[in-house]
mmCIF file of N, CA, C and O in Angstrom:
data_model
loop_
_atom_site.group_PDB
_atom_site.id
_atom_site.type_symbol
_atom_site.label_atom_id
_atom_site.label_comp_id
_atom_site.label_asym_id
_atom_site.label_seq_id
_atom_site.Cartn_x
_atom_site.Cartn_y
_atom_site.Cartn_z
ATOM 1 N N THR Y 4 104.833 76.515 105.638
ATOM 2 C CA THR Y 4 106.098 76.138 106.249
ATOM 3 C C THR Y 4 106.330 76.960 107.499
ATOM 4 O O THR Y 4 105.708 77.998 107.710
ATOM 5 N N ALA Y 5 107.268 76.538 108.330
ATOM 6 C CA ALA Y 5 107.609 77.286 109.544
ATOM 7 C C ALA Y 5 108.151 78.660 109.187
ATOM 8 O O ALA Y 5 107.954 79.621 109.924
ATOM 9 N N GLY Y 6 108.831 78.767 108.041
ATOM 10 C CA GLY Y 6 109.326 80.061 107.592
ATOM 11 C C GLY Y 6 108.191 81.047 107.373
ATOM 12 O O GLY Y 6 108.298 82.229 107.710
ATOM 13 N N ASN Y 7 107.098 80.566 106.821
ATOM 14 C CA ASN Y 7 105.926 81.421 106.651
ATOM 15 C C ASN Y 7 105.323 81.809 107.995
ATOM 16 O O ASN Y 7 104.851 82.936 108.166
ATOM 17 N N ALA Y 8 105.325 80.889 108.940
ATOM 18 C CA ALA Y 8 104.772 81.195 110.260
ATOM 19 C C ALA Y 8 105.535 82.355 110.891
ATOM 20 O O ALA Y 8 104.934 83.293 111.408
ATOM 21 N N LYS Y 9 106.848 82.313 110.839
ATOM 22 C CA LYS Y 9 107.665 83.393 111.400
ATOM 23 C C LYS Y 9 107.415 84.702 110.652
ATOM 24 O O LYS Y 9 107.299 85.769 111.266
ATOM 25 N N LEU Y 10 107.327 84.631 109.344
ATOM 26 C CA LEU Y 10 107.048 85.825 108.548
ATOM 27 C C LEU Y 10 105.719 86.448 108.964
ATOM 28 O O LEU Y 10 105.630 87.667 109.180
ATOM 29 N N PHE Y 11 104.679 85.634 109.114
ATOM 30 C CA PHE Y 11 103.378 86.160 109.502
ATOM 31 C C PHE Y 11 103.408 86.730 110.913
ATOM 32 O O PHE Y 11 102.769 87.750 111.183
ATOM 33 N N MET Y 12 104.144 86.115 111.826
ATOM 34 C CA MET Y 12 104.259 86.679 113.173
ATOM 35 C C MET Y 12 104.912 88.058 113.112
ATOM 36 O O MET Y 12 104.475 88.990 113.802
ATOM 37 N N CYS Y 13 105.916 88.222 112.277
ATOM 38 C CA CYS Y 13 106.578 89.525 112.122
ATOM 39 C C CYS Y 13 105.636 90.564 111.515
ATOM 40 O O CYS Y 13 105.621 91.725 111.939
ATOM 41 N N VAL Y 14 104.858 90.159 110.539
ATOM 42 C CA VAL Y 14 103.897 91.085 109.928
ATOM 43 C C VAL Y 14 102.868 91.524 110.963
ATOM 44 O O VAL Y 14 102.568 92.717 111.087
ATOM 45 N N TRP Y 15 102.342 90.585 111.742
ATOM 46 C CA TRP Y 15 101.368 90.953 112.763
ATOM 47 C C TRP Y 15 101.994 91.868 113.816
ATOM 48 O O TRP Y 15 101.328 92.773 114.330
ATOM 49 N N ASP Y 16 103.270 91.660 114.119
ATOM 50 C CA ASP Y 16 103.968 92.576 115.045
ATOM 51 C C ASP Y 16 103.959 93.999 114.501
ATOM 52 O O ASP Y 16 103.775 94.962 115.244
ATOM 53 N N LYS Y 17 104.161 94.157 113.196
ATOM 54 C CA LYS Y 17 104.146 95.484 112.566
ATOM 55 C C LYS Y 17 102.741 96.089 112.600
ATOM 56 O O LYS Y 17 102.585 97.285 112.834
ATOM 57 N N VAL Y 18 101.745 95.270 112.349
ATOM 58 C CA VAL Y 18 100.361 95.753 112.409
ATOM 59 C C VAL Y 18 100.056 96.264 113.817
ATOM 60 O O VAL Y 18 99.475 97.339 114.002
ATOM 61 N N ILE Y 19 100.474 95.511 114.808
ATOM 62 C CA ILE Y 19 100.247 95.904 116.198
ATOM 63 C C ILE Y 19 101.011 97.182 116.531
ATOM 64 O O ILE Y 19 100.465 98.110 117.137
ATOM 65 N N ALA Y 20 102.265 97.237 116.119
ATOM 66 C CA ALA Y 20 103.085 98.421 116.398
ATOM 67 C C ALA Y 20 102.476 99.675 115.779
ATOM 68 O O ALA Y 20 102.535 100.763 116.376
ATOM 69 N N GLY Y 21 101.879 99.545 114.600
ATOM 70 C CA GLY Y 21 101.238 100.682 113.950
ATOM 71 C C GLY Y 21 100.008 101.169 114.703
ATOM 72 O O GLY Y 21 99.684 102.355 114.670
ATOM 73 N N GLY Y 22 99.321 100.264 115.378
ATOM 74 C CA GLY Y 22 98.189 100.613 116.221
ATOM 75 C C GLY Y 22 96.898 100.978 115.518
ATOM 76 O O GLY Y 22 95.887 101.234 116.184
ATOM 77 N N ARG Y 23 96.888 101.010 114.196
ATOM 78 C CA ARG Y 23 95.677 101.435 113.477
ATOM 79 C C ARG Y 23 94.501 100.493 113.689
ATOM 80 O O ARG Y 23 93.348 100.907 113.551
ATOM 81 N N PHE Y 24 94.775 99.243 114.046
ATOM 82 C CA PHE Y 24 93.677 98.294 114.268
ATOM 83 C C PHE Y 24 92.742 98.781 115.369
ATOM 84 O O PHE Y 24 91.570 98.414 115.409
ATOM 85 N N ARG Y 25 93.237 99.615 116.258
ATOM 86 C CA ARG Y 25 92.414 100.119 117.374
ATOM 87 C C ARG Y 25 91.327 101.093 116.915
ATOM 88 O O ARG Y 25 90.404 101.387 117.662
ATOM 89 N N TYR Y 26 91.413 101.580 115.691
ATOM 90 C CA TYR Y 26 90.428 102.528 115.163
ATOM 91 C C TYR Y 26 89.285 101.850 114.405
ATOM 92 O O TYR Y 26 88.380 102.526 113.928
ATOM 93 N N TYR Y 27 89.353 100.527 114.275
ATOM 94 C CA TYR Y 27 88.385 99.801 113.460
ATOM 95 C C TYR Y 27 87.807 98.622 114.234
ATOM 96 O O TYR Y 27 88.460 98.061 115.114
ATOM 97 N N ASP Y 28 86.597 98.226 113.883
ATOM 98 C CA ASP Y 28 85.965 97.075 114.538
ATOM 99 C C ASP Y 28 86.614 95.762 114.135
ATOM 100 O O ASP Y 28 86.640 94.815 114.922
ATOM 101 N N TRP Y 29 87.152 95.697 112.893
ATOM 102 C CA TRP Y 29 87.672 94.439 112.360
ATOM 103 C C TRP Y 29 88.993 94.662 111.641
ATOM 104 O O TRP Y 29 89.177 95.680 110.977
ATOM 105 N N THR Y 30 89.884 93.695 111.754
ATOM 106 C CA THR Y 30 91.120 93.656 110.974
ATOM 107 C C THR Y 30 91.047 92.402 110.126
ATOM 108 O O THR Y 30 90.804 91.307 110.642
ATOM 109 N N ILE Y 31 91.264 92.562 108.834
ATOM 110 C CA ILE Y 31 91.139 91.437 107.906
ATOM 111 C C ILE Y 31 92.442 91.262 107.143
ATOM 112 O O ILE Y 31 92.966 92.202 106.558
ATOM 113 N N LYS Y 32 92.954 90.037 107.161
ATOM 114 C CA LYS Y 32 94.106 89.658 106.339
ATOM 115 C C LYS Y 32 93.549 88.828 105.206
ATOM 116 O O LYS Y 32 92.846 87.838 105.434
ATOM 117 N N ALA Y 33 93.828 89.250 103.977
ATOM 118 C CA ALA Y 33 93.324 88.517 102.816
ATOM 119 C C ALA Y 33 94.463 88.207 101.858
ATOM 120 O O ALA Y 33 95.335 89.037 101.635
ATOM 121 N N ASP Y 34 94.443 87.013 101.316
ATOM 122 C CA ASP Y 34 95.406 86.649 100.278
ATOM 123 C C ASP Y 34 95.164 87.519 99.053
ATOM 124 O O ASP Y 34 94.034 87.963 98.810
ATOM 125 N N PRO Y 35 96.206 87.759 98.255
ATOM 126 C CA PRO Y 35 96.054 88.621 97.075
ATOM 127 C C PRO Y 35 95.014 88.134 96.072
ATOM 128 O O PRO Y 35 94.434 88.933 95.351
ATOM 129 N N ASP Y 36 94.749 86.835 96.054
ATOM 130 C CA ASP Y 36 93.773 86.322 95.098
ATOM 131 C C ASP Y 36 92.387 86.113 95.720
ATOM 132 O O ASP Y 36 91.505 85.548 95.095
ATOM 133 N N ALA Y 37 92.196 86.611 96.937
ATOM 134 C CA ALA Y 37 90.883 86.509 97.583
ATOM 135 C C ALA Y 37 89.998 87.681 97.153
ATOM 136 O O ALA Y 37 90.482 88.786 96.929
ATOM 137 N N VAL Y 38 88.740 87.410 97.040
ATOM 138 C CA VAL Y 38 87.767 88.460 96.711
ATOM 139 C C VAL Y 38 86.935 88.712 97.959
ATOM 140 O O VAL Y 38 86.323 87.793 98.500
ATOM 141 N N LEU Y 39 86.944 89.962 98.405
ATOM 142 C CA LEU Y 39 86.159 90.341 99.581
ATOM 143 C C LEU Y 39 85.065 91.309 99.176
ATOM 144 O O LEU Y 39 85.292 92.214 98.371
ATOM 145 N N LEU Y 40 83.913 91.122 99.757
ATOM 146 C CA LEU Y 40 82.795 92.041 99.560
ATOM 147 C C LEU Y 40 82.518 92.653 100.936
ATOM 148 O O LEU Y 40 81.796 92.056 101.751
ATOM 149 N N PRO Y 41 83.120 93.819 101.212
ATOM 150 C CA PRO Y 41 83.030 94.397 102.566
ATOM 151 C C PRO Y 41 81.609 94.548 103.081
ATOM 152 O O PRO Y 41 81.353 94.311 104.257
ATOM 153 N N TRP Y 42 80.669 94.918 102.226
ATOM 154 C CA TRP Y 42 79.296 95.098 102.679
ATOM 155 C C TRP Y 42 78.685 93.779 103.111
ATOM 156 O O TRP Y 42 77.848 93.736 103.997
ATOM 157 N N ARG Y 43 79.102 92.683 102.505
ATOM 158 C CA ARG Y 43 78.611 91.355 102.926
ATOM 159 C C ARG Y 43 79.235 90.958 104.248
ATOM 160 O O ARG Y 43 78.555 90.465 105.148
ATOM 161 N N LEU Y 44 80.549 91.173 104.376
ATOM 162 C CA LEU Y 44 81.218 90.860 105.644
ATOM 163 C C LEU Y 44 80.636 91.687 106.776
ATOM 164 O O LEU Y 44 80.385 91.176 107.864
ATOM 165 N N ARG Y 45 80.446 92.969 106.532
ATOM 166 C CA ARG Y 45 79.922 93.867 107.558
ATOM 167 C C ARG Y 45 78.595 93.337 108.108
ATOM 168 O O ARG Y 45 78.376 93.316 109.322
ATOM 169 N N GLY Y 46 77.732 92.888 107.227
ATOM 170 C CA GLY Y 46 76.447 92.345 107.663
ATOM 171 C C GLY Y 46 76.589 91.087 108.504
ATOM 172 O O GLY Y 46 75.902 90.918 109.506
ATOM 173 N N HIS Y 47 77.496 90.206 108.108
ATOM 174 C CA HIS Y 47 77.693 88.955 108.844
ATOM 175 C C HIS Y 47 78.362 89.191 110.199
ATOM 176 O O HIS Y 47 78.124 88.435 111.148
ATOM 177 N N LEU Y 48 79.193 90.209 110.284
ATOM 178 C CA LEU Y 48 79.969 90.445 111.502
ATOM 179 C C LEU Y 48 79.309 91.421 112.470
ATOM 180 O O LEU Y 48 79.713 91.509 113.631
ATOM 181 N N ALA Y 49 78.303 92.140 112.030
ATOM 182 C CA ALA Y 49 77.709 93.227 112.822
ATOM 183 C C ALA Y 49 77.300 92.800 114.231
ATOM 184 O O ALA Y 49 77.535 93.533 115.195
ATOM 185 N N SER Y 50 76.723 91.636 114.376
ATOM 186 C CA SER Y 50 76.249 91.213 115.698
ATOM 187 C C SER Y 50 77.389 90.840 116.640
ATOM 188 O O SER Y 50 77.154 90.590 117.827
ATOM 189 N N HIS Y 51 78.624 90.821 116.138
ATOM 190 C CA HIS Y 51 79.771 90.440 116.962
ATOM 191 C C HIS Y 51 80.699 91.609 117.299
ATOM 192 O O HIS Y 51 81.736 91.409 117.923
ATOM 193 N N VAL Y 52 80.328 92.819 116.884
ATOM 194 C CA VAL Y 52 81.143 93.989 117.209
ATOM 195 C C VAL Y 52 81.226 94.114 118.720
ATOM 196 O O VAL Y 52 80.230 93.973 119.423
ATOM 197 N N GLY Y 53 82.438 94.356 119.215
ATOM 198 C CA GLY Y 53 82.654 94.478 120.658
ATOM 199 C C GLY Y 53 83.045 93.178 121.328
ATOM 200 O O GLY Y 53 83.516 93.180 122.463
ATOM 201 N N GLU Y 54 82.855 92.064 120.649
ATOM 202 C CA GLU Y 54 83.244 90.764 121.190
ATOM 203 C C GLU Y 54 84.680 90.451 120.781
ATOM 204 O O GLU Y 54 85.213 91.027 119.842
ATOM 205 N N SER Y 55 85.286 89.503 121.478
ATOM 206 C CA SER Y 55 86.606 89.023 121.083
ATOM 207 C C SER Y 55 86.389 87.854 120.137
ATOM 208 O O SER Y 55 86.000 86.762 120.566
ATOM 209 N N VAL Y 56 86.604 88.096 118.830
ATOM 210 C CA VAL Y 56 86.234 87.114 117.809
ATOM 211 C C VAL Y 56 87.385 86.896 116.828
ATOM 212 O O VAL Y 56 88.002 87.848 116.360
ATOM 213 N N TYR Y 57 87.641 85.631 116.527
ATOM 214 C CA TYR Y 57 88.490 85.236 115.406
ATOM 215 C C TYR Y 57 87.618 84.374 114.517
ATOM 216 O O TYR Y 57 87.057 83.372 114.977
ATOM 217 N N VAL Y 58 87.468 84.754 113.260
ATOM 218 C CA VAL Y 58 86.638 83.988 112.342
ATOM 219 C C VAL Y 58 87.459 82.825 111.810
ATOM 220 O O VAL Y 58 88.500 83.024 111.171
ATOM 221 N N VAL Y 59 87.004 81.628 112.089
ATOM 222 C CA VAL Y 59 87.696 80.416 111.675
ATOM 223 C C VAL Y 59 87.742 80.365 110.153
ATOM 224 O O VAL Y 59 86.742 80.606 109.486
ATOM 225 N N ASN Y 60 88.908 80.068 109.605
ATOM 226 C CA ASN Y 60 89.038 80.077 108.152
ATOM 227 C C ASN Y 60 89.590 78.783 107.589
ATOM 228 O O ASN Y 60 89.838 78.694 106.416
ATOM 229 N N CYS Y 61 89.805 77.822 108.426
ATOM 230 C CA CYS Y 61 90.416 76.586 107.935
ATOM 231 C C CYS Y 61 89.830 75.413 108.699
ATOM 232 O O CYS Y 61 89.896 75.368 109.916
ATOM 233 N N ASN Y 62 89.262 74.507 107.970
ATOM 234 C CA ASN Y 62 88.717 73.316 108.609
ATOM 235 C C ASN Y 62 88.653 72.211 107.572
ATOM 236 O O ASN Y 62 87.701 72.110 106.821
ATOM 237 N N LYS Y 63 89.675 71.414 107.547
ATOM 238 C CA LYS Y 63 89.731 70.366 106.525
ATOM 239 C C LYS Y 63 89.110 69.051 106.986
ATOM 240 O O LYS Y 63 89.203 68.053 106.296
ATOM 241 N N TYR Y 64 88.483 69.051 108.150
ATOM 242 C CA TYR Y 64 87.946 67.812 108.692
ATOM 243 C C TYR Y 64 86.435 67.750 108.493
ATOM 244 O O TYR Y 64 85.689 68.470 109.150
ATOM 245 N N PRO Y 65 85.967 66.912 107.602
ATOM 246 C CA PRO Y 65 84.535 66.853 107.274
ATOM 247 C C PRO Y 65 83.635 66.539 108.462
ATOM 248 O O PRO Y 65 82.482 66.896 108.464
ATOM 249 N N PHE Y 66 84.156 65.904 109.510
ATOM 250 C CA PHE Y 66 83.307 65.551 110.647
ATOM 251 C C PHE Y 66 83.140 66.702 111.632
ATOM 252 O O PHE Y 66 82.379 66.605 112.580
ATOM 253 N N SER Y 67 83.813 67.815 111.406
ATOM 254 C CA SER Y 67 83.681 68.977 112.283
ATOM 255 C C SER Y 67 82.339 69.666 112.033
ATOM 256 O O SER Y 67 81.871 69.723 110.901
ATOM 257 N N PRO Y 68 81.727 70.229 113.080
ATOM 258 C CA PRO Y 68 80.423 70.889 112.887
ATOM 259 C C PRO Y 68 80.501 72.150 112.029
ATOM 260 O O PRO Y 68 79.482 72.601 111.520
ATOM 261 N N ASN Y 69 81.697 72.711 111.838
ATOM 262 C CA ASN Y 69 81.845 73.935 111.055
ATOM 263 C C ASN Y 69 82.274 73.688 109.612
ATOM 264 O O ASN Y 69 82.510 74.629 108.878
ATOM 265 N N PHE Y 70 82.397 72.444 109.185
ATOM 266 C CA PHE Y 70 82.847 72.118 107.844
ATOM 267 C C PHE Y 70 81.763 72.477 106.836
ATOM 268 O O PHE Y 70 80.585 72.283 107.122
ATOM 269 N N PRO Y 71 82.036 72.970 105.646
ATOM 270 C CA PRO Y 71 83.338 73.368 105.120
ATOM 271 C C PRO Y 71 83.600 74.859 105.358
ATOM 272 O O PRO Y 71 82.667 75.630 105.562
ATOM 273 N N MET Y 72 84.858 75.246 105.321
ATOM 274 C CA MET Y 72 85.251 76.646 105.461
ATOM 275 C C MET Y 72 86.367 76.953 104.483
ATOM 276 O O MET Y 72 86.901 76.063 103.849
ATOM 277 N N MET Y 73 86.729 78.230 104.400
ATOM 278 C CA MET Y 73 87.851 78.632 103.547
ATOM 279 C C MET Y 73 89.137 78.039 104.104
ATOM 280 O O MET Y 73 89.229 77.736 105.285
ATOM 281 N N TYR Y 74 90.147 77.931 103.280
ATOM 282 C CA TYR Y 74 91.406 77.367 103.721
ATOM 283 C C TYR Y 74 92.492 78.442 103.736
ATOM 284 O O TYR Y 74 93.387 78.460 102.918
ATOM 285 N N GLY Y 75 92.361 79.384 104.645
ATOM 286 C CA GLY Y 75 93.408 80.366 104.885
ATOM 287 C C GLY Y 75 93.413 81.600 104.010
ATOM 288 O O GLY Y 75 94.286 82.444 104.170
ATOM 289 N N ALA Y 76 92.487 81.749 103.078
ATOM 290 C CA ALA Y 76 92.508 82.901 102.183
ATOM 291 C C ALA Y 76 92.175 84.196 102.912
ATOM 292 O O ALA Y 76 92.613 85.266 102.527
ATOM 293 N N VAL Y 77 91.398 84.095 103.984
ATOM 294 C CA VAL Y 77 90.959 85.261 104.728
ATOM 295 C C VAL Y 77 91.049 84.958 106.219
ATOM 296 O O VAL Y 77 90.684 83.867 106.651
ATOM 297 N N GLU Y 78 91.561 85.903 106.981
ATOM 298 C CA GLU Y 78 91.540 85.818 108.441
ATOM 299 C C GLU Y 78 90.894 87.089 108.944
ATOM 300 O O GLU Y 78 91.227 88.180 108.494
ATOM 301 N N ILE Y 79 89.961 86.969 109.887
ATOM 302 C CA ILE Y 79 89.242 88.118 110.401
ATOM 303 C C ILE Y 79 89.353 88.135 111.921
ATOM 304 O O ILE Y 79 89.049 87.138 112.582
ATOM 305 N N PHE Y 80 89.785 89.272 112.445
ATOM 306 C CA PHE Y 80 89.938 89.464 113.888
ATOM 307 C C PHE Y 80 89.137 90.675 114.325
ATOM 308 O O PHE Y 80 89.216 91.734 113.696
ATOM 309 N N SER Y 81 88.399 90.554 115.415
ATOM 310 C CA SER Y 81 87.727 91.723 115.967
ATOM 311 C C SER Y 81 88.771 92.612 116.648
ATOM 312 O O SER Y 81 89.902 92.185 116.931
ATOM 313 N N GLN Y 82 88.380 93.849 116.939
ATOM 314 C CA GLN Y 82 89.295 94.758 117.626
ATOM 315 C C GLN Y 82 89.725 94.175 118.976
ATOM 316 O O GLN Y 82 90.896 94.229 119.340
ATOM 317 N N ALA Y 83 88.776 93.580 119.710
ATOM 318 C CA ALA Y 83 89.103 92.977 121.002
ATOM 319 C C ALA Y 83 90.064 91.802 120.842
ATOM 320 O O ALA Y 83 90.979 91.624 121.650
ATOM 321 N N ALA Y 84 89.883 91.000 119.804
ATOM 322 C CA ALA Y 84 90.794 89.878 119.562
ATOM 323 C C ALA Y 84 92.196 90.383 119.223
ATOM 324 O O ALA Y 84 93.198 89.820 119.683
ATOM 325 N N MET Y 85 92.269 91.438 118.423
ATOM 326 C CA MET Y 85 93.568 92.030 118.094
ATOM 327 C C MET Y 85 94.250 92.576 119.341
ATOM 328 O O MET Y 85 95.466 92.415 119.518
ATOM 329 N N ALA Y 86 93.483 93.210 120.219
ATOM 330 C CA ALA Y 86 94.050 93.750 121.456
ATOM 331 C C ALA Y 86 94.576 92.620 122.341
ATOM 332 O O ALA Y 86 95.655 92.732 122.930
ATOM 333 N N THR Y 87 93.846 91.523 122.395
ATOM 334 C CA THR Y 87 94.296 90.358 123.173
ATOM 335 C C THR Y 87 95.592 89.812 122.593
ATOM 336 O O THR Y 87 96.540 89.519 123.323
ATOM 337 N N TYR Y 88 95.629 89.679 121.275
ATOM 338 C CA TYR Y 88 96.851 89.195 120.626
ATOM 339 C C TYR Y 88 98.006 90.167 120.867
ATOM 340 O O TYR Y 88 99.129 89.750 121.157
ATOM 341 N N ALA Y 89 97.734 91.463 120.765
ATOM 342 C CA ALA Y 89 98.781 92.469 120.967
ATOM 343 C C ALA Y 89 99.375 92.357 122.366
ATOM 344 O O ALA Y 89 100.591 92.487 122.543
ATOM 345 N N ASP Y 90 98.543 92.108 123.348
ATOM 346 C CA ASP Y 90 99.010 92.021 124.737
ATOM 347 C C ASP Y 90 99.855 90.779 125.003
ATOM 348 O O ASP Y 90 100.686 90.787 125.907
ATOM 349 N N ALA Y 91 99.648 89.727 124.231
ATOM 350 C CA ALA Y 91 100.340 88.469 124.535
ATOM 351 C C ALA Y 91 100.999 87.831 123.318
ATOM 352 O O ALA Y 91 101.339 86.655 123.360
ATOM 353 N N SER Y 92 101.219 88.583 122.263
ATOM 354 C CA SER Y 92 101.769 87.990 121.041
ATOM 355 C C SER Y 92 103.158 87.393 121.261
ATOM 356 O O SER Y 92 103.525 86.428 120.601
ATOM 357 N N TRP Y 93 103.898 87.937 122.193
ATOM 358 C CA TRP Y 93 105.240 87.410 122.477
ATOM 359 C C TRP Y 93 105.188 85.939 122.861
ATOM 360 O O TRP Y 93 106.127 85.188 122.604
ATOM 361 N N ARG Y 94 104.064 85.517 123.443
ATOM 362 C CA ARG Y 94 103.932 84.122 123.870
ATOM 363 C C ARG Y 94 103.946 83.163 122.689
ATOM 364 O O ARG Y 94 104.405 82.025 122.816
ATOM 365 N N CYS Y 95 103.444 83.610 121.533
ATOM 366 C CA CYS Y 95 103.420 82.740 120.355
ATOM 367 C C CYS Y 95 104.830 82.289 119.990
ATOM 368 O O CYS Y 95 105.070 81.123 119.702
ATOM 369 N N GLY Y 96 105.760 83.235 119.975
ATOM 370 C CA GLY Y 96 107.133 82.913 119.612
ATOM 371 C C GLY Y 96 107.887 82.160 120.677
ATOM 372 O O GLY Y 96 108.819 81.408 120.385
ATOM 373 N N LYS Y 97 107.481 82.331 121.924
ATOM 374 C CA LYS Y 97 108.216 81.726 123.042
ATOM 375 C C LYS Y 97 107.624 80.410 123.540
ATOM 376 O O LYS Y 97 108.358 79.536 123.975
ATOM 377 N N GLU Y 98 106.307 80.283 123.513
ATOM 378 C CA GLU Y 98 105.668 79.157 124.187
ATOM 379 C C GLU Y 98 104.983 78.147 123.266
ATOM 380 O O GLU Y 98 104.646 77.064 123.708
ATOM 381 N N LEU Y 99 104.753 78.521 122.017
ATOM 382 C CA LEU Y 99 104.055 77.611 121.106
ATOM 383 C C LEU Y 99 105.034 76.936 120.147
ATOM 384 O O LEU Y 99 106.049 77.526 119.779
ATOM 385 N N PRO Y 100 104.739 75.722 119.717
ATOM 386 C CA PRO Y 100 105.635 74.989 118.806
ATOM 387 C C PRO Y 100 105.457 75.419 117.350
ATOM 388 O O PRO Y 100 105.254 74.593 116.461
ATOM 389 N N TRP Y 101 105.552 76.718 117.081
ATOM 390 C CA TRP Y 101 105.268 77.254 115.750
ATOM 391 C C TRP Y 101 106.239 76.748 114.696
ATOM 392 O O TRP Y 101 105.926 76.784 113.505
ATOM 393 N N HIS Y 102 107.415 76.268 115.081
ATOM 394 C CA HIS Y 102 108.382 75.749 114.100
ATOM 395 C C HIS Y 102 107.812 74.568 113.320
ATOM 396 O O HIS Y 102 108.268 74.275 112.224
ATOM 397 N N GLN Y 103 106.817 73.914 113.908
ATOM 398 C CA GLN Y 103 106.214 72.743 113.264
ATOM 399 C C GLN Y 103 105.037 73.130 112.366
ATOM 400 O O GLN Y 103 104.485 72.278 111.692
ATOM 401 N N TRP Y 104 104.641 74.380 112.391
ATOM 402 C CA TRP Y 104 103.436 74.806 111.703
ATOM 403 C C TRP Y 104 103.737 75.424 110.365
ATOM 404 O O TRP Y 104 104.839 75.819 110.052
ATOM 405 N N GLY Y 105 102.680 75.614 109.618
ATOM 406 C CA GLY Y 105 102.737 76.414 108.393
ATOM 407 C C GLY Y 105 102.265 77.811 108.738
ATOM 408 O O GLY Y 105 102.441 78.275 109.846
ATOM 409 N N GLU Y 106 101.627 78.456 107.773
ATOM 410 C CA GLU Y 106 101.139 79.809 108.001
ATOM 411 C C GLU Y 106 100.208 79.830 109.171
ATOM 412 O O GLU Y 106 100.031 80.756 109.841
#
């Protein structure tokens, strides 16, 4: 729901304000019922350290070249992607039609 979208934008604002993401290569948001194996993720993400990367986690369209994927249980951002979001996150609330979106 749009209420969740606003909640998540506020949470990401707090993550950015804390600044700890700058000390790590990756920031991961995981649902409470998601199971993560950090050593497996580390191996898959290693070649992308230093790049601006958002790992796609939702793709419900079977004709897409990336189908199938997880449906929102995990979101992964590289440090560079987090820095980009931090610099322009205000635009999400002001310029995007987030009221129509869910999480």
